[in-house]
Amino acid sequence: KNGDIIWVEVSIKYRYNADGDIEIVGVSRNIEKRKKAEKQIEFLSYHDQLTGLYNRRYYDEDLKRLDDEKYLPLTLIMADVNGLKLTNDAFGHRVGDILLEKVACILKNECRAEDIVARIGGDEFVILLPETDAKNADIIIKRINAAIANEKMDNNILSLSIGIAIKNDVSEDINDIYKKAEDEM
């Protein structure tokens, strides 16, 4: 009535009326709530519930897309939160969660819009920087390190181990690039 566009489901069937003419009977129902629930489920299937960053599933799928010549050089940054287990043991998992949320926020804020930031494990993060050489990747890493150094947390020191590797040639295996970043970290 008000001109808004809404999702509907329409079911129709043909039948013969009393005079033998074909008529169409249809029912439509508003499925806005179902579509919103589907979007929420899709969001959760590709995002980490705690941090809101992309999750391992999204990372694995998007890495296949980015492993293409048009995105070279492709920089992969791995980051691991130092001392998360100690924090969880000493102060509880809620404090550890706050630590992870802060790291996630910093990583997201210090990266560009086209960069992919994902939490792929308990305290592990991966950043994919398409069309990014070593010089530009270093700028982003310096921004991340500066933001980490400026972040204050009660009773905790925020610290990351960071490793970087760059795929410059299409013939390089992306798994080897991942391993290099992991080794450097």
mmCIF file with all atom_site columns, N, CA, C and O in Angstrom, residues 33-74:
data_model
loop_
_atom_site.group_PDB
_atom_site.id
_atom_site.type_symbol
_atom_site.label_atom_id
_atom_site.label_alt_id
_atom_site.label_comp_id
_atom_site.label_asym_id
_atom_site.label_entity_id
_atom_site.label_seq_id
_atom_site.pdbx_PDB_ins_code
_atom_site.Cartn_x
_atom_site.Cartn_y
_atom_site.Cartn_z
_atom_site.occupancy
_atom_site.B_iso_or_equiv
_atom_site.pdbx_formal_charge
_atom_site.auth_seq_id
_atom_site.auth_comp_id
_atom_site.auth_asym_id
_atom_site.auth_atom_id
_atom_site.pdbx_PDB_model_num
ATOM 1   N N  . LYS A 1 33 ? 10.003 -11.719 6.727   1.00 0.00 ? 33 LYS A N  1
ATOM 2   C CA . LYS A 1 33 ? 10.675 -12.255 7.923   1.00 0.00 ? 33 LYS A CA 1
ATOM 3   C C  . LYS A 1 33 ? 11.595 -13.412 7.550   1.00 0.00 ? 33 LYS A C  1
ATOM 4   O O  . LYS A 1 33 ? 12.708 -13.524 8.055   1.00 0.00 ? 33 LYS A O  1
ATOM 5   N N  . ARG A 1 34 ? 11.139 -14.266 6.671   1.00 0.00 ? 34 ARG A N  1
ATOM 6   C CA . ARG A 1 34 ? 11.953 -15.409 6.243   1.00 0.00 ? 34 ARG A CA 1
ATOM 7   C C  . ARG A 1 34 ? 13.202 -14.927 5.509   1.00 0.00 ? 34 ARG A C  1
ATOM 8   O O  . ARG A 1 34 ? 14.299 -15.444 5.735   1.00 0.00 ? 34 ARG A O  1
ATOM 9   N N  . LYS A 1 35 ? 13.062 -13.936 4.642   1.00 0.00 ? 35 LYS A N  1
ATOM 10  C CA . LYS A 1 35 ? 14.206 -13.412 3.891   1.00 0.00 ? 35 LYS A CA 1
ATOM 11  C C  . LYS A 1 35 ? 15.216 -12.754 4.828   1.00 0.00 ? 35 LYS A C  1
ATOM 12  O O  . LYS A 1 35 ? 16.425 -12.902 4.642   1.00 0.00 ? 35 LYS A O  1
ATOM 13  N N  . LYS A 1 36 ? 14.747 -12.038 5.845   1.00 0.00 ? 36 LYS A N  1
ATOM 14  C CA . LYS A 1 36 ? 15.658 -11.439 6.826   1.00 0.00 ? 36 LYS A CA 1
ATOM 15  C C  . LYS A 1 36 ? 16.401 -12.528 7.595   1.00 0.00 ? 36 LYS A C  1
ATOM 16  O O  . LYS A 1 36 ? 17.597 -12.413 7.852   1.00 0.00 ? 36 LYS A O  1
ATOM 17  N N  . ALA A 1 37 ? 15.698 -13.595 7.964   1.00 0.00 ? 37 ALA A N  1
ATOM 18  C CA . ALA A 1 37 ? 16.335 -14.708 8.673   1.00 0.00 ? 37 ALA A CA 1
ATOM 19  C C  . ALA A 1 37 ? 17.369 -15.388 7.777   1.00 0.00 ? 37 ALA A C  1
ATOM 20  O O  . ALA A 1 37 ? 18.457 -15.746 8.237   1.00 0.00 ? 37 ALA A O  1
ATOM 21  N N  . GLU A 1 38 ? 17.066 -15.544 6.494   1.00 0.00 ? 38 GLU A N  1
ATOM 22  C CA . GLU A 1 38 ? 18.020 -16.140 5.557   1.00 0.00 ? 38 GLU A CA 1
ATOM 23  C C  . GLU A 1 38 ? 19.279 -15.281 5.441   1.00 0.00 ? 38 GLU A C  1
ATOM 24  O O  . GLU A 1 38 ? 20.389 -15.804 5.401   1.00 0.00 ? 38 GLU A O  1
ATOM 25  N N  . LYS A 1 39 ? 19.099 -13.959 5.368   1.00 0.00 ? 39 LYS A N  1
ATOM 26  C CA . LYS A 1 39 ? 20.259 -13.061 5.304   1.00 0.00 ? 39 LYS A CA 1
ATOM 27  C C  . LYS A 1 39 ? 21.108 -13.175 6.556   1.00 0.00 ? 39 LYS A C  1
ATOM 28  O O  . LYS A 1 39 ? 22.336 -13.159 6.490   1.00 0.00 ? 39 LYS A O  1
ATOM 29  N N  . GLN A 1 40 ? 20.467 -13.289 7.707   1.00 0.00 ? 40 GLN A N  1
ATOM 30  C CA . GLN A 1 40 ? 21.193 -13.423 8.973   1.00 0.00 ? 40 GLN A CA 1
ATOM 31  C C  . GLN A 1 40 ? 21.975 -14.735 8.997   1.00 0.00 ? 40 GLN A C  1
ATOM 32  O O  . GLN A 1 40 ? 23.141 -14.768 9.409   1.00 0.00 ? 40 GLN A O  1
ATOM 33  N N  . ILE A 1 41 ? 21.361 -15.805 8.535   1.00 0.00 ? 41 ILE A N  1
ATOM 34  C CA . ILE A 1 41 ? 22.032 -17.108 8.483   1.00 0.00 ? 41 ILE A CA 1
ATOM 35  C C  . ILE A 1 41 ? 23.218 -17.043 7.521   1.00 0.00 ? 41 ILE A C  1
ATOM 36  O O  . ILE A 1 41 ? 24.305 -17.541 7.820   1.00 0.00 ? 41 ILE A O  1
ATOM 37  N N  . GLU A 1 42 ? 23.022 -16.413 6.365   1.00 0.00 ? 42 GLU A N  1
ATOM 38  C CA . GLU A 1 42 ? 24.119 -16.274 5.401   1.00 0.00 ? 42 GLU A CA 1
ATOM 39  C C  . GLU A 1 42 ? 25.262 -15.444 6.001   1.00 0.00 ? 42 GLU A C  1
ATOM 40  O O  . GLU A 1 42 ? 26.432 -15.804 5.866   1.00 0.00 ? 42 GLU A O  1
ATOM 41  N N  . PHE A 1 43 ? 24.933 -14.359 6.696   1.00 0.00 ? 43 PHE A N  1
ATOM 42  C CA . PHE A 1 43 ? 25.955 -13.533 7.341   1.00 0.00 ? 43 PHE A CA 1
ATOM 43  C C  . PHE A 1 43 ? 26.750 -14.371 8.341   1.00 0.00 ? 43 PHE A C  1
ATOM 44  O O  . PHE A 1 43 ? 27.977 -14.364 8.334   1.00 0.00 ? 43 PHE A O  1
ATOM 45  N N  . LEU A 1 44 ? 26.056 -15.125 9.177   1.00 0.00 ? 44 LEU A N  1
ATOM 46  C CA . LEU A 1 44 ? 26.728 -15.933 10.198  1.00 0.00 ? 44 LEU A CA 1
ATOM 47  C C  . LEU A 1 44 ? 27.557 -17.064 9.591   1.00 0.00 ? 44 LEU A C  1
ATOM 48  O O  . LEU A 1 44 ? 28.545 -17.494 10.191  1.00 0.00 ? 44 LEU A O  1
ATOM 49  N N  . SER A 1 45 ? 27.180 -17.530 8.406   1.00 0.00 ? 45 SER A N  1
ATOM 50  C CA . SER A 1 45 ? 27.944 -18.612 7.796   1.00 0.00 ? 45 SER A CA 1
ATOM 51  C C  . SER A 1 45 ? 29.284 -18.124 7.252   1.00 0.00 ? 45 SER A C  1
ATOM 52  O O  . SER A 1 45 ? 30.178 -18.935 7.016   1.00 0.00 ? 45 SER A O  1
ATOM 53  N N  . TYR A 1 46 ? 29.440 -16.823 7.051   1.00 0.00 ? 46 TYR A N  1
ATOM 54  C CA . TYR A 1 46 ? 30.685 -16.264 6.518   1.00 0.00 ? 46 TYR A CA 1
ATOM 55  C C  . TYR A 1 46 ? 31.402 -15.327 7.492   1.00 0.00 ? 46 TYR A C  1
ATOM 56  O O  . TYR A 1 46 ? 32.429 -14.756 7.138   1.00 0.00 ? 46 TYR A O  1
ATOM 57  N N  . HIS A 1 47 ? 30.869 -15.126 8.667   1.00 0.00 ? 47 HIS A N  1
ATOM 58  C CA . HIS A 1 47 ? 31.472 -14.196 9.628   1.00 0.00 ? 47 HIS A CA 1
ATOM 59  C C  . HIS A 1 47 ? 31.693 -14.866 10.980  1.00 0.00 ? 47 HIS A C  1
ATOM 60  O O  . HIS A 1 47 ? 30.903 -15.710 11.398  1.00 0.00 ? 47 HIS A O  1
ATOM 61  N N  . ASP A 1 48 ? 32.747 -14.445 11.617  1.00 0.00 ? 48 ASP A N  1
ATOM 62  C CA . ASP A 1 48 ? 33.053 -14.905 12.960  1.00 0.00 ? 48 ASP A CA 1
ATOM 63  C C  . ASP A 1 48 ? 32.053 -14.276 13.925  1.00 0.00 ? 48 ASP A C  1
ATOM 64  O O  . ASP A 1 48 ? 31.860 -13.058 13.908  1.00 0.00 ? 48 ASP A O  1
ATOM 65  N N  . GLN A 1 49 ? 31.452 -15.089 14.754  1.00 0.00 ? 49 GLN A N  1
ATOM 66  C CA . GLN A 1 49 ? 30.392 -14.610 15.646  1.00 0.00 ? 49 GLN A CA 1
ATOM 67  C C  . GLN A 1 49 ? 30.912 -13.612 16.676  1.00 0.00 ? 49 GLN A C  1
ATOM 68  O O  . GLN A 1 49 ? 30.240 -12.641 17.010  1.00 0.00 ? 49 GLN A O  1
ATOM 69  N N  . LEU A 1 50 ? 32.120 -13.807 17.183  1.00 0.00 ? 50 LEU A N  1
ATOM 70  C CA . LEU A 1 50 ? 32.662 -12.930 18.212  1.00 0.00 ? 50 LEU A CA 1
ATOM 71  C C  . LEU A 1 50 ? 33.114 -11.583 17.654  1.00 0.00 ? 50 LEU A C  1
ATOM 72  O O  . LEU A 1 50 ? 32.752 -10.538 18.180  1.00 0.00 ? 50 LEU A O  1
ATOM 73  N N  . THR A 1 51 ? 33.884 -11.614 16.570  1.00 0.00 ? 51 THR A N  1
ATOM 74  C CA . THR A 1 51 ? 34.532 -10.390 16.082  1.00 0.00 ? 51 THR A CA 1
ATOM 75  C C  . THR A 1 51 ? 33.791 -9.700  14.945  1.00 0.00 ? 51 THR A C  1
ATOM 76  O O  . THR A 1 51 ? 34.033 -8.533  14.675  1.00 0.00 ? 51 THR A O  1
ATOM 77  N N  . GLY A 1 52 ? 32.934 -10.431 14.250  1.00 0.00 ? 52 GLY A N  1
ATOM 78  C CA . GLY A 1 52 ? 32.254 -9.865  13.089  1.00 0.00 ? 52 GLY A CA 1
ATOM 79  C C  . GLY A 1 52 ? 33.116 -9.875  11.832  1.00 0.00 ? 52 GLY A C  1
ATOM 80  O O  . GLY A 1 52 ? 32.645 -9.515  10.755  1.00 0.00 ? 52 GLY A O  1
ATOM 81  N N  . LEU A 1 53 ? 34.375 -10.299 11.952  1.00 0.00 ? 53 LEU A N  1
ATOM 82  C CA . LEU A 1 53 ? 35.239 -10.411 10.777  1.00 0.00 ? 53 LEU A CA 1
ATOM 83  C C  . LEU A 1 53 ? 34.811 -11.621 9.956   1.00 0.00 ? 53 LEU A C  1
ATOM 84  O O  . LEU A 1 53 ? 34.039 -12.461 10.407  1.00 0.00 ? 53 LEU A O  1
ATOM 85  N N  . TYR A 1 54 ? 35.366 -11.719 8.748   1.00 0.00 ? 54 TYR A N  1
ATOM 86  C CA . TYR A 1 54 ? 35.130 -12.929 7.975   1.00 0.00 ? 54 TYR A CA 1
ATOM 87  C C  . TYR A 1 54 ? 35.704 -14.122 8.724   1.00 0.00 ? 54 TYR A C  1
ATOM 88  O O  . TYR A 1 54 ? 36.631 -13.990 9.508   1.00 0.00 ? 54 TYR A O  1
ATOM 89  N N  . ASN A 1 55 ? 35.145 -15.313 8.467   1.00 0.00 ? 55 ASN A N  1
ATOM 90  C CA . ASN A 1 55 ? 35.620 -16.519 9.133   1.00 0.00 ? 55 ASN A CA 1
ATOM 91  C C  . ASN A 1 55 ? 36.456 -17.365 8.178   1.00 0.00 ? 55 ASN A C  1
ATOM 92  O O  . ASN A 1 55 ? 36.705 -16.986 7.029   1.00 0.00 ? 55 ASN A O  1
ATOM 93  N N  . ARG A 1 56 ? 36.878 -18.518 8.656   1.00 0.00 ? 56 ARG A N  1
ATOM 94  C CA . ARG A 1 56 ? 37.743 -19.408 7.872   1.00 0.00 ? 56 ARG A CA 1
ATOM 95  C C  . ARG A 1 56 ? 37.058 -19.850 6.581   1.00 0.00 ? 56 ARG A C  1
ATOM 96  O O  . ARG A 1 56 ? 37.693 -19.934 5.528   1.00 0.00 ? 56 ARG A O  1
ATOM 97  N N  . ARG A 1 57 ? 35.785 -20.122 6.649   1.00 0.00 ? 57 ARG A N  1
ATOM 98  C CA . ARG A 1 57 ? 35.046 -20.558 5.453   1.00 0.00 ? 57 ARG A CA 1
ATOM 99  C C  . ARG A 1 57 ? 35.098 -19.485 4.368   1.00 0.00 ? 57 ARG A C  1
ATOM 100 O O  . ARG A 1 57 ? 35.380 -19.780 3.204   1.00 0.00 ? 57 ARG A O  1
ATOM 101 N N  . TYR A 1 58 ? 34.824 -18.249 4.745   1.00 0.00 ? 58 TYR A N  1
ATOM 102 C CA . TYR A 1 58 ? 34.863 -17.168 3.768   1.00 0.00 ? 58 TYR A CA 1
ATOM 103 C C  . TYR A 1 58 ? 36.287 -16.993 3.228   1.00 0.00 ? 58 TYR A C  1
ATOM 104 O O  . TYR A 1 58 ? 36.485 -16.821 2.022   1.00 0.00 ? 58 TYR A O  1
ATOM 105 N N  . TYR A 1 59 ? 37.256 -17.019 4.126   1.00 0.00 ? 59 TYR A N  1
ATOM 106 C CA . TYR A 1 59 ? 38.660 -16.859 3.727   1.00 0.00 ? 59 TYR A CA 1
ATOM 107 C C  . TYR A 1 59 ? 39.034 -17.909 2.677   1.00 0.00 ? 59 TYR A C  1
ATOM 108 O O  . TYR A 1 59 ? 39.615 -17.588 1.640   1.00 0.00 ? 59 TYR A O  1
ATOM 109 N N  . ASP A 1 60 ? 38.717 -19.174 2.953   1.00 0.00 ? 60 ASP A N  1
ATOM 110 C CA . ASP A 1 60 ? 39.064 -20.243 2.024   1.00 0.00 ? 60 ASP A CA 1
ATOM 111 C C  . ASP A 1 60 ? 38.423 -20.037 0.660   1.00 0.00 ? 60 ASP A C  1
ATOM 112 O O  . ASP A 1 60 ? 39.065 -20.225 -0.379  1.00 0.00 ? 60 ASP A O  1
ATOM 113 N N  . GLU A 1 61 ? 37.164 -19.622 0.633   1.00 0.00 ? 61 GLU A N  1
ATOM 114 C CA . GLU A 1 61 ? 36.466 -19.402 -0.639  1.00 0.00 ? 61 GLU A CA 1
ATOM 115 C C  . GLU A 1 61 ? 37.001 -18.173 -1.367  1.00 0.00 ? 61 GLU A C  1
ATOM 116 O O  . GLU A 1 61 ? 37.189 -18.200 -2.582  1.00 0.00 ? 61 GLU A O  1
ATOM 117 N N  . ASP A 1 62 ? 37.245 -17.097 -0.634  1.00 0.00 ? 62 ASP A N  1
ATOM 118 C CA . ASP A 1 62 ? 37.704 -15.873 -1.282  1.00 0.00 ? 62 ASP A CA 1
ATOM 119 C C  . ASP A 1 62 ? 39.153 -15.990 -1.738  1.00 0.00 ? 62 ASP A C  1
ATOM 120 O O  . ASP A 1 62 ? 39.542 -15.347 -2.705  1.00 0.00 ? 62 ASP A O  1
ATOM 121 N N  . LEU A 1 63 ? 39.938 -16.787 -1.061  1.00 0.00 ? 63 LEU A N  1
ATOM 122 C CA . LEU A 1 63 ? 41.322 -16.994 -1.472  1.00 0.00 ? 63 LEU A CA 1
ATOM 123 C C  . LEU A 1 63 ? 41.366 -17.597 -2.873  1.00 0.00 ? 63 LEU A C  1
ATOM 124 O O  . LEU A 1 63 ? 42.220 -17.219 -3.689  1.00 0.00 ? 63 LEU A O  1
ATOM 125 N N  . LYS A 1 64 ? 40.447 -18.486 -3.179  1.00 0.00 ? 64 LYS A N  1
ATOM 126 C CA . LYS A 1 64 ? 40.376 -19.071 -4.524  1.00 0.00 ? 64 LYS A CA 1
ATOM 127 C C  . LYS A 1 64 ? 40.112 -17.981 -5.570  1.00 0.00 ? 64 LYS A C  1
ATOM 128 O O  . LYS A 1 64 ? 40.689 -18.002 -6.648  1.00 0.00 ? 64 LYS A O  1
ATOM 129 N N  . ARG A 1 65 ? 39.240 -17.044 -5.237  1.00 0.00 ? 65 ARG A N  1
ATOM 130 C CA . ARG A 1 65 ? 38.924 -15.952 -6.157  1.00 0.00 ? 65 ARG A CA 1
ATOM 131 C C  . ARG A 1 65 ? 40.133 -15.035 -6.343  1.00 0.00 ? 65 ARG A C  1
ATOM 132 O O  . ARG A 1 65 ? 40.454 -14.622 -7.459  1.00 0.00 ? 65 ARG A O  1
ATOM 133 N N  . LEU A 1 66 ? 40.816 -14.727 -5.248  1.00 0.00 ? 66 LEU A N  1
ATOM 134 C CA . LEU A 1 66 ? 41.941 -13.791 -5.307  1.00 0.00 ? 66 LEU A CA 1
ATOM 135 C C  . LEU A 1 66 ? 43.218 -14.410 -5.853  1.00 0.00 ? 66 LEU A C  1
ATOM 136 O O  . LEU A 1 66 ? 44.144 -13.689 -6.225  1.00 0.00 ? 66 LEU A O  1
ATOM 137 N N  . ASP A 1 67 ? 43.284 -15.739 -5.911  1.00 0.00 ? 67 ASP A N  1
ATOM 138 C CA . ASP A 1 67 ? 44.465 -16.421 -6.425  1.00 0.00 ? 67 ASP A CA 1
ATOM 139 C C  . ASP A 1 67 ? 44.435 -16.386 -7.948  1.00 0.00 ? 67 ASP A C  1
ATOM 140 O O  . ASP A 1 67 ? 44.322 -17.403 -8.625  1.00 0.00 ? 67 ASP A O  1
ATOM 141 N N  . ASP A 1 68 ? 44.535 -15.167 -8.470  1.00 0.00 ? 68 ASP A N  1
ATOM 142 C CA . ASP A 1 68 ? 44.400 -14.910 -9.898  1.00 0.00 ? 68 ASP A CA 1
ATOM 143 C C  . ASP A 1 68 ? 45.392 -13.813 -10.285 1.00 0.00 ? 68 ASP A C  1
ATOM 144 O O  . ASP A 1 68 ? 45.687 -12.927 -9.488  1.00 0.00 ? 68 ASP A O  1
ATOM 145 N N  . GLU A 1 69 ? 45.857 -13.871 -11.514 1.00 0.00 ? 69 GLU A N  1
ATOM 146 C CA . GLU A 1 69 ? 46.872 -12.935 -11.988 1.00 0.00 ? 69 GLU A CA 1
ATOM 147 C C  . GLU A 1 69 ? 46.455 -11.470 -11.841 1.00 0.00 ? 69 GLU A C  1
ATOM 148 O O  . GLU A 1 69 ? 47.282 -10.608 -11.544 1.00 0.00 ? 69 GLU A O  1
ATOM 149 N N  . LYS A 1 70 ? 45.167 -11.184 -11.989 1.00 0.00 ? 70 LYS A N  1
ATOM 150 C CA . LYS A 1 70 ? 44.722 -9.787  -11.932 1.00 0.00 ? 70 LYS A CA 1
ATOM 151 C C  . LYS A 1 70 ? 44.838 -9.180  -10.537 1.00 0.00 ? 70 LYS A C  1
ATOM 152 O O  . LYS A 1 70 ? 44.763 -7.962  -10.388 1.00 0.00 ? 70 LYS A O  1
ATOM 153 N N  . TYR A 1 71 ? 45.009 -9.996  -9.501  1.00 0.00 ? 71 TYR A N  1
ATOM 154 C CA . TYR A 1 71 ? 45.137 -9.480  -8.137  1.00 0.00 ? 71 TYR A CA 1
ATOM 155 C C  . TYR A 1 71 ? 46.589 -9.448  -7.650  1.00 0.00 ? 71 TYR A C  1
ATOM 156 O O  . TYR A 1 71 ? 46.848 -9.119  -6.495  1.00 0.00 ? 71 TYR A O  1
ATOM 157 N N  . LEU A 1 72 ? 47.528 -9.794  -8.529  1.00 0.00 ? 72 LEU A N  1
ATOM 158 C CA . LEU A 1 72 ? 48.937 -9.789  -8.150  1.00 0.00 ? 72 LEU A CA 1
ATOM 159 C C  . LEU A 1 72 ? 49.498 -8.371  -8.143  1.00 0.00 ? 72 LEU A C  1
ATOM 160 O O  . LEU A 1 72 ? 49.077 -7.544  -8.940  1.00 0.00 ? 72 LEU A O  1
ATOM 161 N N  . PRO A 1 73 ? 50.439 -8.080  -7.274  1.00 0.00 ? 73 PRO A N  1
ATOM 162 C CA . PRO A 1 73 ? 50.910 -8.952  -6.210  1.00 0.00 ? 73 PRO A CA 1
ATOM 163 C C  . PRO A 1 73 ? 49.840 -9.095  -5.120  1.00 0.00 ? 73 PRO A C  1
ATOM 164 O O  . PRO A 1 73 ? 49.165 -8.137  -4.770  1.00 0.00 ? 73 PRO A O  1
ATOM 165 N N  . LEU A 1 74 ? 49.732 -10.312 -4.607  1.00 0.00 ? 74 LEU A N  1
ATOM 166 C CA . LEU A 1 74 ? 48.784 -10.619 -3.540  1.00 0.00 ? 74 LEU A CA 1
ATOM 167 C C  . LEU A 1 74 ? 49.576 -10.844 -2.261  1.00 0.00 ? 74 LEU A C  1
ATOM 168 O O  . LEU A 1 74 ? 50.377 -11.763 -2.179  1.00 0.00 ? 74 LEU A O  1
#
